[in-house]
mmCIF file of C-alpha atoms in Angstrom:
data_model
loop_
_atom_site.group_PDB
_atom_site.id
_atom_site.type_symbol
_atom_site.label_atom_id
_atom_site.label_comp_id
_atom_site.label_asym_id
_atom_site.label_seq_id
_atom_site.Cartn_x
_atom_site.Cartn_y
_atom_site.Cartn_z
ATOM 1 C CA MET X 11 -12.621 -18.470 -7.976
ATOM 2 C CA ASN X 12 -9.571 -17.541 -9.984
ATOM 3 C CA TRP X 13 -6.686 -15.165 -9.207
ATOM 4 C CA SER X 14 -8.178 -12.238 -11.141
ATOM 5 C CA GLU X 15 -11.491 -12.461 -9.264
ATOM 6 C CA LEU X 16 -9.795 -12.872 -5.899
ATOM 7 C CA LEU X 17 -7.419 -9.954 -6.447
ATOM 8 C CA THR X 18 -10.170 -7.688 -7.807
ATOM 9 C CA GLN X 19 -12.455 -8.393 -4.783
ATOM 10 C CA GLU X 20 -9.610 -7.861 -2.344
ATOM 11 C CA ILE X 21 -8.498 -4.635 -4.011
ATOM 12 C CA GLU X 22 -12.023 -3.197 -4.171
ATOM 13 C CA SER X 23 -12.902 -4.042 -0.572
ATOM 14 C CA THR X 24 -9.552 -2.911 0.860
ATOM 15 C CA TYR X 25 -9.528 0.427 -0.928
ATOM 16 C CA ALA X 26 -13.154 1.072 0.068
ATOM 17 C CA VAL X 27 -12.313 0.645 3.754
ATOM 18 C CA THR X 28 -9.117 2.700 3.372
ATOM 19 C CA LYS X 29 -11.080 5.532 1.751
ATOM 20 C CA GLY X 30 -13.393 5.527 4.816
ATOM 21 C CA LEU X 31 -10.382 5.943 7.109
ATOM 22 C CA PHE X 32 -9.049 8.793 4.899
ATOM 23 C CA GLU X 33 -12.430 10.516 5.454
ATOM 24 C CA LEU X 34 -11.751 10.528 9.213
ATOM 25 C CA THR X 35 -8.340 12.127 8.797
ATOM 26 C CA ASP X 36 -7.785 15.888 9.338
ATOM 27 C CA ASP X 37 -5.324 18.146 7.555
ATOM 28 C CA GLU X 38 -4.402 19.577 10.965
ATOM 29 C CA MET X 39 -3.024 16.183 12.016
ATOM 30 C CA LEU X 40 -0.772 15.512 9.030
ATOM 31 C CA GLN X 41 2.327 16.261 11.115
ATOM 32 C CA TRP X 42 1.189 14.052 14.009
ATOM 33 C CA LYS X 43 3.038 10.820 14.826
ATOM 34 C CA PRO X 44 3.189 8.637 17.953
ATOM 35 C CA ALA X 45 5.071 10.291 20.798
ATOM 36 C CA THR X 46 6.998 7.235 21.953
ATOM 37 C CA GLY X 47 9.306 4.946 20.018
ATOM 38 C CA SER X 48 11.265 5.743 16.911
ATOM 39 C CA ASN X 49 11.116 5.715 13.145
ATOM 40 C CA TRP X 50 7.381 6.579 13.034
ATOM 41 C CA MET X 51 5.931 8.153 9.913
ATOM 42 C CA THR X 52 3.852 11.284 10.369
ATOM 43 C CA THR X 53 0.195 10.903 9.426
ATOM 44 C CA GLY X 54 0.964 12.751 6.164
ATOM 45 C CA GLN X 55 3.816 10.361 5.367
ATOM 46 C CA LEU X 56 1.613 7.396 6.176
ATOM 47 C CA LEU X 57 -1.119 8.646 3.865
ATOM 48 C CA LYS X 58 1.425 9.117 1.062
ATOM 49 C CA HIS X 59 2.850 5.612 1.652
ATOM 50 C CA ILE X 60 -0.645 4.096 1.584
ATOM 51 C CA THR X 61 -1.235 5.707 -1.838
ATOM 52 C CA ILE X 62 1.667 3.714 -3.341
ATOM 53 C CA ALA X 63 1.588 0.621 -1.159
ATOM 54 C CA CYS X 64 -0.475 -1.538 -3.544
ATOM 55 C CA GLY X 65 -0.793 -0.408 -7.164
ATOM 56 C CA GLY X 66 2.621 1.211 -7.286
ATOM 57 C CA SER X 67 4.250 -1.982 -6.024
ATOM 58 C CA MET X 68 2.139 -4.161 -8.284
ATOM 59 C CA ARG X 69 3.449 -2.187 -11.272
ATOM 60 C CA GLY X 70 6.974 -3.371 -10.374
ATOM 61 C CA PHE X 71 5.932 -7.019 -10.429
ATOM 62 C CA VAL X 72 3.794 -6.772 -13.593
ATOM 63 C CA THR X 73 5.868 -4.450 -15.747
ATOM 64 C CA GLY X 74 9.292 -4.248 -14.089
ATOM 65 C CA ASP X 75 8.869 -0.480 -13.534
ATOM 66 C CA TRP X 76 9.579 0.158 -9.840
ATOM 67 C CA GLY X 77 9.300 3.921 -10.251
ATOM 68 C CA LEU X 78 12.995 4.567 -9.850
ATOM 69 C CA PRO X 79 15.031 7.220 -11.680
ATOM 70 C CA GLU X 80 16.338 6.152 -15.084
ATOM 71 C CA GLY X 81 19.484 4.099 -14.811
ATOM 72 C CA VAL X 82 18.816 2.908 -11.244
ATOM 73 C CA ASP X 83 18.375 -0.875 -10.996
ATOM 74 C CA VAL X 84 16.093 -1.921 -8.140
ATOM 75 C CA HIS X 85 18.200 -5.021 -7.554
ATOM 76 C CA SER X 86 21.294 -2.885 -6.867
ATOM 77 C CA LEU X 87 19.661 -1.005 -3.964
ATOM 78 C CA SER X 88 20.717 -1.811 -0.428
ATOM 79 C CA THR X 89 18.179 -2.732 2.220
ATOM 80 C CA GLU X 90 18.604 0.749 3.722
ATOM 81 C CA GLU X 91 17.848 2.368 0.379
ATOM 82 C CA MET X 92 14.702 0.251 -0.089
ATOM 83 C CA LEU X 93 13.509 0.675 3.485
ATOM 84 C CA ALA X 94 14.143 4.396 4.009
ATOM 85 C CA PRO X 95 13.906 5.817 7.512
ATOM 86 C CA ALA X 96 10.633 7.608 8.225
ATOM 87 C CA GLU X 97 12.200 11.080 8.352
ATOM 88 C CA THR X 98 13.190 10.777 4.665
ATOM 89 C CA MET X 99 9.760 9.690 3.405
ATOM 90 C CA GLN X 100 7.495 11.993 1.402
ATOM 91 C CA ALA X 101 4.253 13.252 2.833
ATOM 92 C CA VAL X 102 1.000 14.470 1.300
ATOM 93 C CA GLY X 103 0.157 18.175 1.609
ATOM 94 C CA SER X 104 -3.515 17.570 2.319
ATOM 95 C CA VAL X 105 -6.078 14.858 2.881
ATOM 96 C CA ALA X 106 -7.681 15.859 -0.412
ATOM 97 C CA GLU X 107 -4.384 15.132 -2.204
ATOM 98 C CA ALA X 108 -4.156 11.769 -0.459
ATOM 99 C CA LYS X 109 -7.703 10.850 -1.518
ATOM 100 C CA LYS X 110 -6.919 11.668 -5.146
ATOM 101 C CA LEU X 111 -3.721 9.642 -5.053
ATOM 102 C CA LEU X 112 -5.493 6.711 -3.417
ATOM 103 C CA GLU X 113 -8.090 6.646 -6.190
ATOM 104 C CA GLU X 114 -5.322 6.701 -8.777
ATOM 105 C CA ASP X 115 -3.542 3.822 -7.072
ATOM 106 C CA GLU X 116 -6.709 1.743 -6.934
ATOM 107 C CA ARG X 117 -7.297 2.290 -10.665
ATOM 108 C CA LEU X 118 -3.684 1.295 -11.307
ATOM 109 C CA ALA X 119 -3.994 -1.866 -9.221
ATOM 110 C CA LEU X 120 -7.220 -2.915 -10.917
ATOM 111 C CA SER X 121 -5.771 -2.169 -14.370
ATOM 112 C CA LEU X 122 -2.651 -4.207 -13.725
ATOM 113 C CA VAL X 123 -4.685 -7.188 -12.555
ATOM 114 C CA SER X 124 -6.839 -6.970 -15.686
ATOM 115 C CA GLU X 125 -3.687 -6.936 -17.859
ATOM 116 C CA CYS X 126 -2.425 -10.210 -16.412
ATOM 117 C CA SER X 127 -3.490 -13.519 -17.851
ATOM 118 C CA GLU X 128 -4.839 -16.092 -15.434
ATOM 119 C CA LYS X 129 -1.990 -18.375 -16.524
ATOM 120 C CA ASP X 130 0.645 -15.758 -15.617
ATOM 121 C CA LEU X 131 -1.006 -15.060 -12.248
ATOM 122 C CA ASP X 132 -1.050 -18.792 -11.541
ATOM 123 C CA THR X 133 2.376 -19.870 -12.914
ATOM 124 C CA LYS X 134 4.782 -16.961 -13.611
ATOM 125 C CA GLN X 135 7.547 -17.053 -11.017
ATOM 126 C CA THR X 136 8.551 -13.662 -9.564
ATOM 127 C CA THR X 137 10.989 -12.363 -6.989
ATOM 128 C CA ALA X 138 10.858 -9.122 -5.077
ATOM 129 C CA PRO X 139 13.797 -6.746 -4.662
ATOM 130 C CA TRP X 140 13.486 -7.330 -0.925
ATOM 131 C CA ASP X 141 12.865 -11.100 -1.147
ATOM 132 C CA GLN X 142 14.525 -13.375 -3.679
ATOM 133 C CA THR X 143 12.179 -16.272 -2.906
ATOM 134 C CA GLU X 144 10.295 -17.223 -6.098
ATOM 135 C CA LEU X 145 6.530 -16.925 -5.768
ATOM 136 C CA ILE X 146 3.866 -16.927 -8.431
ATOM 137 C CA LEU X 147 2.735 -13.542 -9.682
ATOM 138 C CA GLY X 148 -0.766 -13.881 -8.190
ATOM 139 C CA HIS X 149 0.718 -14.458 -4.765
ATOM 140 C CA ARG X 150 3.025 -11.416 -5.105
ATOM 141 C CA LEU X 151 0.084 -9.214 -6.100
ATOM 142 C CA LEU X 152 -1.940 -10.501 -3.181
ATOM 143 C CA GLN X 153 0.980 -9.630 -0.907
ATOM 144 C CA MET X 154 0.757 -6.065 -2.165
ATOM 145 C CA VAL X 155 -2.927 -5.913 -1.196
ATOM 146 C CA ASP X 156 -1.829 -7.237 2.239
ATOM 147 C CA HIS X 157 0.767 -4.440 2.355
ATOM 148 C CA LEU X 158 -2.019 -1.934 1.891
ATOM 149 C CA LYS X 159 -4.064 -3.669 4.593
ATOM 150 C CA VAL X 160 -1.209 -3.445 7.103
ATOM 151 C CA HIS X 161 -0.847 0.336 6.557
ATOM 152 C CA LYS X 162 -4.635 0.772 6.588
ATOM 153 C CA ALA X 163 -4.549 -0.801 10.079
ATOM 154 C CA GLN X 164 -1.696 1.494 11.035
ATOM 155 C CA LEU X 165 -3.827 4.483 10.030
ATOM 156 C CA PHE X 166 -6.705 3.092 12.090
ATOM 157 C CA TYR X 167 -4.466 3.076 15.177
ATOM 158 C CA TYR X 168 -3.097 6.543 14.369
ATOM 159 C CA LEU X 169 -6.695 7.809 14.304
ATOM 160 C CA LYS X 170 -7.450 6.037 17.586
ATOM 161 C CA LEU X 171 -4.405 7.685 19.163
ATOM 162 C CA GLN X 172 -5.598 11.038 17.830
ATOM 163 C CA ASN X 173 -8.827 10.520 19.811
ATOM 164 C CA LYS X 174 -10.993 9.908 16.772
ATOM 165 C CA ALA X 175 -14.159 7.918 17.467
ATOM 166 C CA VAL X 176 -13.092 4.885 15.416
ATOM 167 C CA HIS X 177 -14.195 1.309 16.087
ATOM 168 C CA THR X 178 -13.599 -2.152 14.657
ATOM 169 C CA GLY X 179 -16.185 -1.499 11.965
ATOM 170 C CA ASN X 180 -14.003 1.304 10.572
ATOM 171 C CA LEU X 181 -11.200 -1.167 10.188
ATOM 172 C CA TRP X 182 -13.253 -3.775 8.377
ATOM 173 C CA GLY X 183 -15.834 -1.648 6.566
ATOM 174 C CA MET X 184 -18.890 -2.375 8.638
#
């Protein structure tokens, strides 16, 4: 298996499971967040973050476009600016909006992988704004799928805490 095949399979399976979790989410719970602890996203903020967690980040690695305003260099941002506190994060207005954005992000992720040559995925060295360690492009893109998986699992636990009848199969697509 090559990088393109691996990334495509991981993207397709991860987004499919994530879509299933979005189906279990209610508009009425978009303002909900865990009652204890701090710096929790609301469900609406989490859904919004999930819709940019993979494809949006991949775009930065593949094209250099990190989605910042013109004139802002991603490498000049402080850690605090890159890792904004939850209360400053955007939220979706509805689950329907989140589903649409998730579909767009999946198309973007798949498109970006298809634009990369196997040679670039296997040999092009990249750094991340938050990590200056050089890794090959394929590894960085796989990390972005992992980023989506982490937040998919977070949504799973949010749904559990909201008393939704979720089980391990919902987390893994069974």
